XYZ file of C-alpha atoms in Angstrom:
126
model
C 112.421 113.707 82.294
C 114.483 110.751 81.325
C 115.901 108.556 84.291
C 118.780 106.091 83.375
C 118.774 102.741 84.896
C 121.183 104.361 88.128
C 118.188 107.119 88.494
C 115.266 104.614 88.639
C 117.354 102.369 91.367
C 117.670 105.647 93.523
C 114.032 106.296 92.914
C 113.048 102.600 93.819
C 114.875 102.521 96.998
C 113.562 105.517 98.349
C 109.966 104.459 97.210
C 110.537 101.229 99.148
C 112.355 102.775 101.841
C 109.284 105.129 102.286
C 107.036 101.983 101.737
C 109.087 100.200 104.831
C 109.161 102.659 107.500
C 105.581 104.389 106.979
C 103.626 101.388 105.977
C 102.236 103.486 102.800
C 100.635 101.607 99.482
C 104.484 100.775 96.973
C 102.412 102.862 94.310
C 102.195 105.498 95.954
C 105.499 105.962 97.078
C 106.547 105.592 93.963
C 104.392 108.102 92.302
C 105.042 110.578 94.987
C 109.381 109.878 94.409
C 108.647 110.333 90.733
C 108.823 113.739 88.452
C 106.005 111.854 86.035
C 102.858 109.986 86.028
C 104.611 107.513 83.126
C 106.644 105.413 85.056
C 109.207 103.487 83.134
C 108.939 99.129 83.215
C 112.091 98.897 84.709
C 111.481 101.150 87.510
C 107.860 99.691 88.052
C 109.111 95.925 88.046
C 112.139 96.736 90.524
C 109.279 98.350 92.652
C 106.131 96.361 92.361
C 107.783 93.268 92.219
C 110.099 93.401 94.803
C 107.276 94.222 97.383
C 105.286 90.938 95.511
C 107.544 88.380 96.626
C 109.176 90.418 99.469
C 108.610 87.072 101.652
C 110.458 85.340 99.569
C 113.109 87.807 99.096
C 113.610 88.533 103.068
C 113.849 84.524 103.455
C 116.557 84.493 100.788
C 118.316 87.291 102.675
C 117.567 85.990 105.883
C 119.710 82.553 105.000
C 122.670 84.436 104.040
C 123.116 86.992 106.806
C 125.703 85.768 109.988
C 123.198 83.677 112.510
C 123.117 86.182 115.112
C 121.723 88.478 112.789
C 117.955 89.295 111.160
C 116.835 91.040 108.453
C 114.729 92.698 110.915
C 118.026 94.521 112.853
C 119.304 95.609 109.723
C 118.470 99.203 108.474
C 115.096 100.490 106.327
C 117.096 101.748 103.238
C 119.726 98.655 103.883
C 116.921 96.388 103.555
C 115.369 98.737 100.687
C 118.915 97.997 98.932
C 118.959 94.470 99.351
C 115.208 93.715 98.585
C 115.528 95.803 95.640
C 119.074 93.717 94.058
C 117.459 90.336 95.032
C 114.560 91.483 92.696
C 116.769 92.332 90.390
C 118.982 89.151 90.280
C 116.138 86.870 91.032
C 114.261 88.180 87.679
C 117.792 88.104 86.018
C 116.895 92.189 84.640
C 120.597 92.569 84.398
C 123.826 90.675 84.906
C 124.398 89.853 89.165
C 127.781 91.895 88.773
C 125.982 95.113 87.871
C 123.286 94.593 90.147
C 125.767 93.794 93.062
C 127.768 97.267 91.915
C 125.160 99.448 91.953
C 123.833 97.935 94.966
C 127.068 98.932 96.687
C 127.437 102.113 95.306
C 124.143 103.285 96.920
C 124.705 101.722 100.185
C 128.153 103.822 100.018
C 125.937 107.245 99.260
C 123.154 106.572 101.830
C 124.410 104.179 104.665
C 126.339 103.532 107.505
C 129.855 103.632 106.418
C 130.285 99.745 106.394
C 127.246 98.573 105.235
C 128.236 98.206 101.665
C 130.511 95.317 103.084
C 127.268 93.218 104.083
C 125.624 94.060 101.288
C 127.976 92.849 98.828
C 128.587 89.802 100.901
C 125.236 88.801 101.145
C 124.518 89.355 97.369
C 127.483 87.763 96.363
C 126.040 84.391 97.668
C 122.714 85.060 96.343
């Protein structure tokens, strides 16, 4: 089955959300979230390489959240969403604006009701 672009960043955050909370291998996660063994370049590169320079990604984070909070505190999928965009806007795959928009749009389906706020504030800045 054919995923567009808003598919593949649903499929991606679960696979890392799965990846953050149980520990398991990114390739696995994302095999197991997937209806296919082919799995598209877009998908794998907002996957693989977010968990390849997470470090770097949670640092970037880290600098732009208020200073009494961690990236730690904040939520699996929240983090998911925000590793995920940074990967996205670091490897300039897409214009920030889209990135930041569909960023939003899945904190909106899957978090706390007010999460979307620090989300787009903190990628905003990135």
């Amino acid at each position: 089955m054919e995923m567009n672009r808003h598919k593949m960043r649903e499929v991606a955050m679960t696979s890392l959300y799965q990846h953050l909370l149980l520990g398991k291998d990114i390739r696995e996660c994302v095999y197991e979230n997937c209806d296919s063994n082919e799995i598209d370049p877009f998908l794998y590169t907002i996957t693989m390489d977010t968990i390849r320079y997470k470090d770097t990604y949670i640092d970037k984070i880290s600098d732009k959240l208020n200073k009494d909070w961690t990236f730690d505190r904040l939520g699996y999928v929240e983090q998911a969403i925000l590793l995920m965009a940074c990967c996205e806007i670091d490897l300039e795959l897409v214009p920030k604006a889209i990135v930041i928009d569909e960023a939003v749009n899945l904190a909106k389906k899957y978090c706390d009701e007010d999460a979307y706020k620090l989300i787009n504030g903190v990628l905003d800045q990135l």
